[in-house]
Coordinates of C-alpha atoms and ligand atoms in Angstrom, one line a residue:
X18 CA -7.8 6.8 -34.0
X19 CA -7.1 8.7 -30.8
X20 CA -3.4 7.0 -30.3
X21 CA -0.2 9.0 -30.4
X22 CA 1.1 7.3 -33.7
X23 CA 3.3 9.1 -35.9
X24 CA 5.2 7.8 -38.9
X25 CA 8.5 9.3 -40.7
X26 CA 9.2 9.7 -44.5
X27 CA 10.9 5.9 -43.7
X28 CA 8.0 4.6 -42.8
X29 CA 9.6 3.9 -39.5
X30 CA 8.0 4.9 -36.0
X31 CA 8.7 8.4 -35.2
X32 CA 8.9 9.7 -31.6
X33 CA 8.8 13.2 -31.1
X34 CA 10.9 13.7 -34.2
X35 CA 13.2 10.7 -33.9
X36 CA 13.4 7.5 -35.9
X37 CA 12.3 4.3 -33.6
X38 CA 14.9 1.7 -35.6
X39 CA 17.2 4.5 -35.5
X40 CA 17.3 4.8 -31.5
X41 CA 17.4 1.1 -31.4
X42 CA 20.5 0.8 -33.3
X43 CA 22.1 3.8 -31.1
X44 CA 21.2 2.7 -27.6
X45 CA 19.9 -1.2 -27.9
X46 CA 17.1 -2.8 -26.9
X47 CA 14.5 -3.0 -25.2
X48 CA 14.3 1.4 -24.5
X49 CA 11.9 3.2 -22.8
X50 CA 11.8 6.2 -25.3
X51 CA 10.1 9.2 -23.9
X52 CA 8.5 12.6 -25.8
X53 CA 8.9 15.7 -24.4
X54 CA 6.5 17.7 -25.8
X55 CA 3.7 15.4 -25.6
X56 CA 4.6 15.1 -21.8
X57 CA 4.1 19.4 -21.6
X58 CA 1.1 18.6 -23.9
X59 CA -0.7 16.4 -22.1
X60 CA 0.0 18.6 -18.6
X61 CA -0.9 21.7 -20.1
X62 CA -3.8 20.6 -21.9
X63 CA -5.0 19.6 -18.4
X64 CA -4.5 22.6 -16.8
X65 CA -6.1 24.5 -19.1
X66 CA -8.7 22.7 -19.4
X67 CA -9.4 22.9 -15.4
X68 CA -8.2 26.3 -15.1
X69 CA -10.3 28.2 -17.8
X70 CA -13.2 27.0 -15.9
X71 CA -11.9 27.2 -12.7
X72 CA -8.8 29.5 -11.9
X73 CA -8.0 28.0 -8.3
X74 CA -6.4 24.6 -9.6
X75 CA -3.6 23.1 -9.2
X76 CA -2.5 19.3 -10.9
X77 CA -1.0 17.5 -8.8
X78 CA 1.0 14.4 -10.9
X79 CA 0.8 11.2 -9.2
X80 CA 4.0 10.5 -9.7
X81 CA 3.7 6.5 -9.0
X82 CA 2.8 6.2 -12.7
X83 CA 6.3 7.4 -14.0
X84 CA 9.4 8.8 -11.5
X85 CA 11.9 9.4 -14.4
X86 CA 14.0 12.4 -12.8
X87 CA 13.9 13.9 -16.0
X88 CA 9.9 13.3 -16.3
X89 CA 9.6 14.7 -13.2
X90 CA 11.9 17.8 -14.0
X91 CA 9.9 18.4 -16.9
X92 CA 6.8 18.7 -15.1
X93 CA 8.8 20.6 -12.3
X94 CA 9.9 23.4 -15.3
X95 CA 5.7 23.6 -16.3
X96 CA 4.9 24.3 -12.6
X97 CA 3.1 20.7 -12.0
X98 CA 2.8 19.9 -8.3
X99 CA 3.3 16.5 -7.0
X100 CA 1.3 13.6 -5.7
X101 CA 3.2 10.7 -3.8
X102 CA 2.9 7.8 -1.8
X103 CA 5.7 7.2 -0.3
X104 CA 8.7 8.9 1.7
X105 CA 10.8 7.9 -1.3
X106 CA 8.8 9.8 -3.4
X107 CA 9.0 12.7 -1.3
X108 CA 12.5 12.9 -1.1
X109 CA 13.0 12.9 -5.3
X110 CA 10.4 15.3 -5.4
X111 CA 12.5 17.5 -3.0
X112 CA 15.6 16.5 -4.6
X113 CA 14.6 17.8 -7.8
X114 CA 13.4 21.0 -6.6
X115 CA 9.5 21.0 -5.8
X116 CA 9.1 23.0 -2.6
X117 CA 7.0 21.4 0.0
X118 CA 3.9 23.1 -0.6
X119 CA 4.0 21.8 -4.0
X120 CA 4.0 18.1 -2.8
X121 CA 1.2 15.8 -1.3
X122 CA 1.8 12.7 0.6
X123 CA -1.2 9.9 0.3
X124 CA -0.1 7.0 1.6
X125 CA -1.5 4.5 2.9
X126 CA -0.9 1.6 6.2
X127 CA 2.1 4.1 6.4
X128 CA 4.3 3.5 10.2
X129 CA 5.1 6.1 12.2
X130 CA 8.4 6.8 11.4
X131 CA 7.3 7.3 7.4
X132 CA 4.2 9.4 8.6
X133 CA 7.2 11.6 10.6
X134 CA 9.2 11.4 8.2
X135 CA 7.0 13.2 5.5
X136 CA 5.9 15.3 8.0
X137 CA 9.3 16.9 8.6
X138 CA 9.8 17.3 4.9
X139 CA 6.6 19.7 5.4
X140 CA 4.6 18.7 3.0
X141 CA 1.0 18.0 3.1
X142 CA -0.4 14.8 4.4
X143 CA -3.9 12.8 3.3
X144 CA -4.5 10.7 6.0
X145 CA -6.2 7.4 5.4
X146 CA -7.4 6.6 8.7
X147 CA -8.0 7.0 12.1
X148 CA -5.2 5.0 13.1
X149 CA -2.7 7.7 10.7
X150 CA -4.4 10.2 12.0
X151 CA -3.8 9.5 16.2
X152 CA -0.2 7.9 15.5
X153 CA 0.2 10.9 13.5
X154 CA -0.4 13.0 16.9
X155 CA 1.8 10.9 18.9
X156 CA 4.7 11.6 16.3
X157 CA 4.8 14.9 15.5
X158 CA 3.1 18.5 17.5
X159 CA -0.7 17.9 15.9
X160 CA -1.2 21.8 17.4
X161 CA -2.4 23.7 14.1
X162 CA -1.2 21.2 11.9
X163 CA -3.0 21.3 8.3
X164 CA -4.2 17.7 7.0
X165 CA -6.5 16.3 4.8
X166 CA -8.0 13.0 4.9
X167 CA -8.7 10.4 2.5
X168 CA -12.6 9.3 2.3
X169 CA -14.4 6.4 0.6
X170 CA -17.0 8.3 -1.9
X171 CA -18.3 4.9 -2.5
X172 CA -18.1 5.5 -5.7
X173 CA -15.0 3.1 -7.5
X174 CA -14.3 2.4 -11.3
X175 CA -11.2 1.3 -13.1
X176 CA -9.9 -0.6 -16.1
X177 CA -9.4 -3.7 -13.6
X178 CA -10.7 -4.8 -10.8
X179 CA -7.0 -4.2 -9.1
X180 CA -7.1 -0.6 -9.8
X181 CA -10.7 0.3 -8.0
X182 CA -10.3 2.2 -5.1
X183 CA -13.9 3.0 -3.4
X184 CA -16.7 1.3 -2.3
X185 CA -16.6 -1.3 0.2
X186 CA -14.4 -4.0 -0.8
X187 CA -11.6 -0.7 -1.0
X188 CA -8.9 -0.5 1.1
X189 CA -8.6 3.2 1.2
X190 CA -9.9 5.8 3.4
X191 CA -12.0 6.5 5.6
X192 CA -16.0 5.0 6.1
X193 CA -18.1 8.2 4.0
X194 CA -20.4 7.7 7.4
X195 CA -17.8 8.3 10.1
X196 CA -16.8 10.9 8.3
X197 CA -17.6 13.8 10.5
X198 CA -16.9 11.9 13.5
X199 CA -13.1 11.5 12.0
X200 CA -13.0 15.0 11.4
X201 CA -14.2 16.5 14.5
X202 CA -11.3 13.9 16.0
X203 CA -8.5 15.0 14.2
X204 CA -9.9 18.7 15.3
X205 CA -10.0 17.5 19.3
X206 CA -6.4 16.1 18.7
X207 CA -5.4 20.0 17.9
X208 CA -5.1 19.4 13.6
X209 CA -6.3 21.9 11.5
X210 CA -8.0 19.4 8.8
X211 CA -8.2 21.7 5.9
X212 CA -8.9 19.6 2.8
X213 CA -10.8 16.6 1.6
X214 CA -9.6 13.6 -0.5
X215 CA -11.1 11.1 -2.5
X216 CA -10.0 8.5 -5.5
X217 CA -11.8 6.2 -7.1
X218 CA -9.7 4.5 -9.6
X219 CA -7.5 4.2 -12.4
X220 CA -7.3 3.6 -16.2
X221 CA -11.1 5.6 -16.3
X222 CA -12.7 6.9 -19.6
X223 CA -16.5 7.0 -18.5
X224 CA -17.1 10.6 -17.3
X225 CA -20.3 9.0 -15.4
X226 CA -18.1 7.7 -12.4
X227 CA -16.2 11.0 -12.0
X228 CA -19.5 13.2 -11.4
X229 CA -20.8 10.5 -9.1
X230 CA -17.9 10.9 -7.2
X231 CA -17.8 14.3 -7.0
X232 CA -21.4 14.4 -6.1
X233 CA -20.8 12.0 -3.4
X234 CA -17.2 13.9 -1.8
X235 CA -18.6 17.1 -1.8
X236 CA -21.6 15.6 0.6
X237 CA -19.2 14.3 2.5
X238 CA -17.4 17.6 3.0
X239 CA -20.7 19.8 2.9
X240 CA -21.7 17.8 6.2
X241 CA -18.6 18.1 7.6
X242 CA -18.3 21.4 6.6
X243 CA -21.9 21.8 8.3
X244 CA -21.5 19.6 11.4
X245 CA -17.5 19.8 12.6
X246 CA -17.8 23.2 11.1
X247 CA -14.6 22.5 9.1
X248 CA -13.6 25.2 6.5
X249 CA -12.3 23.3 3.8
X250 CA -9.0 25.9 2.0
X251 CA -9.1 22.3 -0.7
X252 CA -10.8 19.4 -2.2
X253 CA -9.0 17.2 -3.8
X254 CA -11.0 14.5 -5.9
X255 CA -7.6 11.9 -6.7
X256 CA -6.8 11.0 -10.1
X257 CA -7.6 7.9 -12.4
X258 CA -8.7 9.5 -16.0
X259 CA -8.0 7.5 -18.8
X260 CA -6.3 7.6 -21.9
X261 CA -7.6 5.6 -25.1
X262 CA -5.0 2.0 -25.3
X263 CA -6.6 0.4 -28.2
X264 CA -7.7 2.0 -32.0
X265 CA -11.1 1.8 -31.3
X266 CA -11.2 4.0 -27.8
X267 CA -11.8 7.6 -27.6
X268 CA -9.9 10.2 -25.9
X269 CA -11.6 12.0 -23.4
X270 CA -12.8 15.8 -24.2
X271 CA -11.2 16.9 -21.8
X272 CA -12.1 20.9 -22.0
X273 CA -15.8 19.5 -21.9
X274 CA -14.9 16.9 -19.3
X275 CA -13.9 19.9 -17.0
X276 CA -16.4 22.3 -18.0
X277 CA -19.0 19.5 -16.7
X278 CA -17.5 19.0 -13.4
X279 CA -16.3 22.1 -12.5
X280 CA -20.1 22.8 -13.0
X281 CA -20.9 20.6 -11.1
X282 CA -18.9 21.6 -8.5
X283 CA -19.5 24.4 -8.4
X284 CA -23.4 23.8 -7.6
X285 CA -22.0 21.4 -4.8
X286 CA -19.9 24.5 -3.0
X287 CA -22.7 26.3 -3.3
X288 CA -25.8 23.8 -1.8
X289 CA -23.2 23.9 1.0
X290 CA -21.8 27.2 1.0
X291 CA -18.5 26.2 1.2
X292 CA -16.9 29.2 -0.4
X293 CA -14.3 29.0 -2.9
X294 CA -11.5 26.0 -2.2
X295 CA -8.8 25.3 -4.3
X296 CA -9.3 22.4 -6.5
X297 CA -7.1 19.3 -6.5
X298 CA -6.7 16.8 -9.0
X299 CA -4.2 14.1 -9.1
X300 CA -3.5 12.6 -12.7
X301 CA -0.6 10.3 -13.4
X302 CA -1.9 8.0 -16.3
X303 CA -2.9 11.3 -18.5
X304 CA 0.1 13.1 -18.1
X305 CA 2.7 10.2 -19.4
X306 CA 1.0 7.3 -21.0
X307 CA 1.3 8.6 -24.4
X308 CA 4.3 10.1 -24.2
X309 CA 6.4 6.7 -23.9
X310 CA 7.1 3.8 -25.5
X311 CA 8.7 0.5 -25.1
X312 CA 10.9 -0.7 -28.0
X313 CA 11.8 -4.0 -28.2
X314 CA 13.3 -6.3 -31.2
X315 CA 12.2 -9.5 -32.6
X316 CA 14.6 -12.0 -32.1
X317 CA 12.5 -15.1 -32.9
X318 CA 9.6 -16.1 -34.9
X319 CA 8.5 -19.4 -33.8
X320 CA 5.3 -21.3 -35.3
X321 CA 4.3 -23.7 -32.9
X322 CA 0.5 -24.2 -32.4
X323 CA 0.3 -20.8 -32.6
X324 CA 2.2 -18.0 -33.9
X325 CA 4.7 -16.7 -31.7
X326 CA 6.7 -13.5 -32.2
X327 CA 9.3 -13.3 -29.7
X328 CA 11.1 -10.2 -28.4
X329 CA 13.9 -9.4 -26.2
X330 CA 11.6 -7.9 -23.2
X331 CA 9.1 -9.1 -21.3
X332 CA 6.8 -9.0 -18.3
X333 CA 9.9 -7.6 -16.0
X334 CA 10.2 -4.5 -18.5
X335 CA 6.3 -4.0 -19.0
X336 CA 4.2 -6.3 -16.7
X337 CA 0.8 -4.2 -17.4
X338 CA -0.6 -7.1 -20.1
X339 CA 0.3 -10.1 -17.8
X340 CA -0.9 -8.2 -14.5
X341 CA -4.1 -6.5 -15.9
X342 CA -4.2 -8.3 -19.4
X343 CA -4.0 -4.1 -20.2
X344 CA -4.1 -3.8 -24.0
X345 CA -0.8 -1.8 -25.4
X346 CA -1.3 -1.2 -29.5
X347 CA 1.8 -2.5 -31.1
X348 CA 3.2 -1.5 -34.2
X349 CA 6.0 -3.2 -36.6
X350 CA 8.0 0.2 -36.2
X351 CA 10.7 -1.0 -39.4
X352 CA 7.3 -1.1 -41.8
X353 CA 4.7 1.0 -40.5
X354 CA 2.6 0.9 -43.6
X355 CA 2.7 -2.8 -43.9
X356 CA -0.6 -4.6 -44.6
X357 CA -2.1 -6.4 -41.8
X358 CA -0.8 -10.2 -42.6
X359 CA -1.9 -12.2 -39.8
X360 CA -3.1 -12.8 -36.0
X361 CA -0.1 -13.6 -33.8
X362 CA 0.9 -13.5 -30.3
X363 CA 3.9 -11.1 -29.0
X364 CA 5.7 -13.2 -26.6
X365 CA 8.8 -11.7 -23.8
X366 CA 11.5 -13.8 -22.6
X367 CA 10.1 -14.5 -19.7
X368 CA 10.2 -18.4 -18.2
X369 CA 6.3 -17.7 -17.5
X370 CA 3.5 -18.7 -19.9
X371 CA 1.6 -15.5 -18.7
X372 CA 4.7 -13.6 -20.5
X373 CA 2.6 -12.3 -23.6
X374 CA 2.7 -8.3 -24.8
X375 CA -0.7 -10.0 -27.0
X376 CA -2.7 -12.5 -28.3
X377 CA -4.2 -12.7 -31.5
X378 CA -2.8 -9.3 -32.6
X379 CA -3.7 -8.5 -36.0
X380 CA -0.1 -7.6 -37.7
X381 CA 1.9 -7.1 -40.6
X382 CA 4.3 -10.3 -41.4
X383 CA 6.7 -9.4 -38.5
X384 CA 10.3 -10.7 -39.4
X385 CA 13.2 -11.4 -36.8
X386 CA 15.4 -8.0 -36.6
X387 CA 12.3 -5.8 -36.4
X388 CA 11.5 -3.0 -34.0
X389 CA 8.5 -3.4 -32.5
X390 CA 6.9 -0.2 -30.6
X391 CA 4.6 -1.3 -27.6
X392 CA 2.6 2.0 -27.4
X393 CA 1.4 4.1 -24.5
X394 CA 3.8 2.6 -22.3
X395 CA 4.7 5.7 -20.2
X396 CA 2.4 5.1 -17.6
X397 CA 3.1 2.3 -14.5
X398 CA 5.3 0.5 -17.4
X399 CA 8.8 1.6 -16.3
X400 CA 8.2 2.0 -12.4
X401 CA 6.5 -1.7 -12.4
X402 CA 9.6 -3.5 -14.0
X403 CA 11.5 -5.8 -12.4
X404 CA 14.8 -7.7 -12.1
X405 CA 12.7 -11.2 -12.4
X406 CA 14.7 -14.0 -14.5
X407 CA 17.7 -11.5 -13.5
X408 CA 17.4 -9.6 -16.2
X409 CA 19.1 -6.0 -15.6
X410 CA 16.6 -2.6 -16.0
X411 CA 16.5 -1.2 -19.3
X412 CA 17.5 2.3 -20.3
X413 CA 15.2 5.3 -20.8
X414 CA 16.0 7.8 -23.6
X415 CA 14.3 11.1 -23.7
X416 CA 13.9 13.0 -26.9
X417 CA 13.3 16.6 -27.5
X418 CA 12.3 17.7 -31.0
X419 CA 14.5 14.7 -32.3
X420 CA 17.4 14.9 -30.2
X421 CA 18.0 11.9 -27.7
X422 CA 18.9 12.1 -24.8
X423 CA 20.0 8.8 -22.3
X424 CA 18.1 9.7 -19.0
X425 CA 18.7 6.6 -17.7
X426 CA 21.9 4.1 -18.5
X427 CA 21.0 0.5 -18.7
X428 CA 21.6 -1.6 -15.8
X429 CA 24.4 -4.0 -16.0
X430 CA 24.9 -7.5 -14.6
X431 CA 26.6 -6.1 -11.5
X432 CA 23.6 -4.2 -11.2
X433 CA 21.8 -7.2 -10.2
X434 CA 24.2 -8.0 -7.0
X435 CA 24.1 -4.4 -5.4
X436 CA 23.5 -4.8 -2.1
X437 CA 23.5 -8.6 -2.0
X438 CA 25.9 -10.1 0.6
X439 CA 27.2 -13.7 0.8
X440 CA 28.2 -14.6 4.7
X441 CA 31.6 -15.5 5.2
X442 CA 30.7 -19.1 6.5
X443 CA 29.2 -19.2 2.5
X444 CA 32.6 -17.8 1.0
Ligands
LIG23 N1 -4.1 9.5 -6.8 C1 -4.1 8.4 -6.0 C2 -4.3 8.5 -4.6 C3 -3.8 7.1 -6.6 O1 -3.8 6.0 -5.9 C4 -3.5 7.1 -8.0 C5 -3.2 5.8 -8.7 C6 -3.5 8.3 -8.8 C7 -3.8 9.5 -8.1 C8 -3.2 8.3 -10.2 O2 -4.1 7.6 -11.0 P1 -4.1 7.7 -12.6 O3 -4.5 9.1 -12.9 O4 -2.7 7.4 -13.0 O5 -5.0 6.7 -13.1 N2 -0.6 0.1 -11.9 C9 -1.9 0.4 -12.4 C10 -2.5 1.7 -12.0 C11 -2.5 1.9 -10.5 C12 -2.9 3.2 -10.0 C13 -2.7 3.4 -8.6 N3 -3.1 4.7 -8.1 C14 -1.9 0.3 -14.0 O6 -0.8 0.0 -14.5 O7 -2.9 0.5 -14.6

């Protein structure tokens, strides 16, 4: 099994050398509890795997999927670079000490004061259309300015149908087709389009889809290149590579993963003669799935028509099975050796019949006062919660080599009223 489970003389849940029931009963529930060392692991595993084959890489984390300051510092102190979306993003990447030059902006139906805004942070912008692009002009001095621009390889996968991002029913970039026109425009316009950029999806494990869209970028670029005569310093093929969620998937190879397309690549830059560009790529799922997880406790077993094993989070603390019905493996962290008992569902405390961690999950008898673990959680789980059923944020505890850390307090009731205000006449 290619999961990140680990298990302590106890027989309890260990994260990176702490004891799951042990956290619980320190800082509550539910916890976000985050691993270091796996979140260095899985970044340096990645560059090293791109690197070796190709030396002028650079990673940058999307950091959309987790924006823990202390994530994010972590990944600062490996020498990560950034991928964001939005101003806000931007500004904690600055705030926590990533020069501009180590941050890319790709957002997307962005106004013009946001497309200003991250302009005057200086950092580098993928532009998703032609409208970005000639409101981009009118905002800032386009005279020399470096871009990049988003394109549609026509190419999309993802573990959802929410999470594809080319081909024609995609929002995102530009047309592959209008691609030199677009180029040779933001060139009249006085930009210096230096890079490329294309994404295709999340949540991905095929490698087939990845070469496909590599294949089709680097036409894109190698007929811009060819007609707008555009000298490409990077291409940056997005991120979306997947990490196994259930027993039964396999992790990627990643060192062969790389080896493949760099190879391929490679042969691309060459058909076209495009030199040597730096190559982008912009995982956030990789980096930090693995390297969280949700605790909860059971506070409820209810047999109804089914069996129901309720806990005390739910869809507002990890909405990824009601949004995507995404899989998270859960394990009875109080008795991890446990014989599998029976098939139940996990159900949050959600007013919301869609409010289910799983259904028909094969576990061990689960009693009330366990600690559950809802595995691989680090990615989009935290960043995607919510205040719904006004229920305050839960705290995120880091731990390094056993030691625990709170990186971020639990919200309180109060919490919930910041920046509500009642009118007078309402008083
Ligand atoms: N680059 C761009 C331009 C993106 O839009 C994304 C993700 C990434 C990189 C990183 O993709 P990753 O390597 O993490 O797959 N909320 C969904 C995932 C949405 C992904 C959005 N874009 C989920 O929970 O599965």
């Amino acid at each position: 099994m290619d999961l990140n489970i680990k298990v302590n003389e106890k027989d309890h849940l260990d994260i990176g050398g702490a004891d799951a029931c042990d956290l619980v009963d320190k800082f509550g529930s539910p916890i976000y509890v985050i691993d270091e060392n796996r979140i260095r692991d899985n970044y340096n595993r990645f560059y090293n795997a791109f690197s070796k084959y190709y030396p002028d890489f650079k990673v940058f984390y999307a950091c959309k999927a987790n924006t823990n300051l202390a994530v994010m510092k972590i990944l600062e102190s490996e020498g990560c670079c950034v991928d964001t979306v939005s101003p806000g993003e931007v500004y904690t990447c600055e705030k926590l000490g990533f020069s501009p030059d180590r941050i890319l902006f790709t957002g997307n139906n962005i106004t013009d004061e946001e497309l200003k805004e991250v302009h005057d942070m200086g950092v580098i912008l993928n532009v998703d259309s032609v409208s970005a692009i000639k409101r981009l002009a009118n905002v800032v001095d386009p005279n020399g300015l470096k871009l990049s621009i988003r394109v549609n390889p026509m190419v999309g996968a993802g573990h959802h149908a929410h999470t594809i991002t080319g081909g024609v029913m995609s929002k995102f970039g530009i047309m592959d087709n209008e691609a030199v026109e677009v180029y040779q425009l933001a060139e009249d316009l006085g930009f210096d389009p230096v890079g490329i950029h294309s994404h295709i999806g999340s949540g991905i494990l095929d490698p087939e889809p990845f070469k496909l869209a590599i294949g089709s970028t680097m036409d894109i670029a190698g007929k811009v290149h060819e007609e707008a005569g555009v000298d490409f310093e990077f291409v940056d093929f997005g991120g979306g590579i997947g990490v196994p969620y259930t027993p039964e998937e396999k992790a990627l190879d990643i060192d062969h993963f790389a080896h493949e397309n760099v190879k391929f690549f490679e042969e691309k830059l060459k058909e076209y003669n495009m030199g040597k560009p730096t190559m982008f790529l912009e995982p956030g799922r990789y980096i930090v799935a693995d390297a969280v997880d949700l605790l909860v406790k059971v506070n409820s077993v209810k047999q109804s028509y089914r069996k129901y094993i309720g806990v005390d989070a739910g869809f507002n603390t990890l909405l990824r099975p009601t949004m995507y019905g995404s899989y998270h493996h859960i394990v009875d962290a109080s008795k991890m050796s446990a014989p599998i008992k029976e098939e139940v569902d996990v159900a949050g405390d959600v007013c919301e019949s869609g409010d289910l961690f799983a259904r028909d999950r094969p576990l061990p008898e689960v009693e009330e006062g366990d600690v559950l673990g809802i595995l691989n959680a680090g990615a989009y789980g935290f960043t995607m919660a919510s205040h719904y059923n006004s229920r305050p944020l839960p705290a995120e505890i880091l731990v390094n080599n056993g030691n625990a850390t709170v990186v971020r307090k639990a919200e309180t009731y109060d919490d919930l009223f910041r920046n509500q205000i009642i009118p007078d006449y309402l008083q």
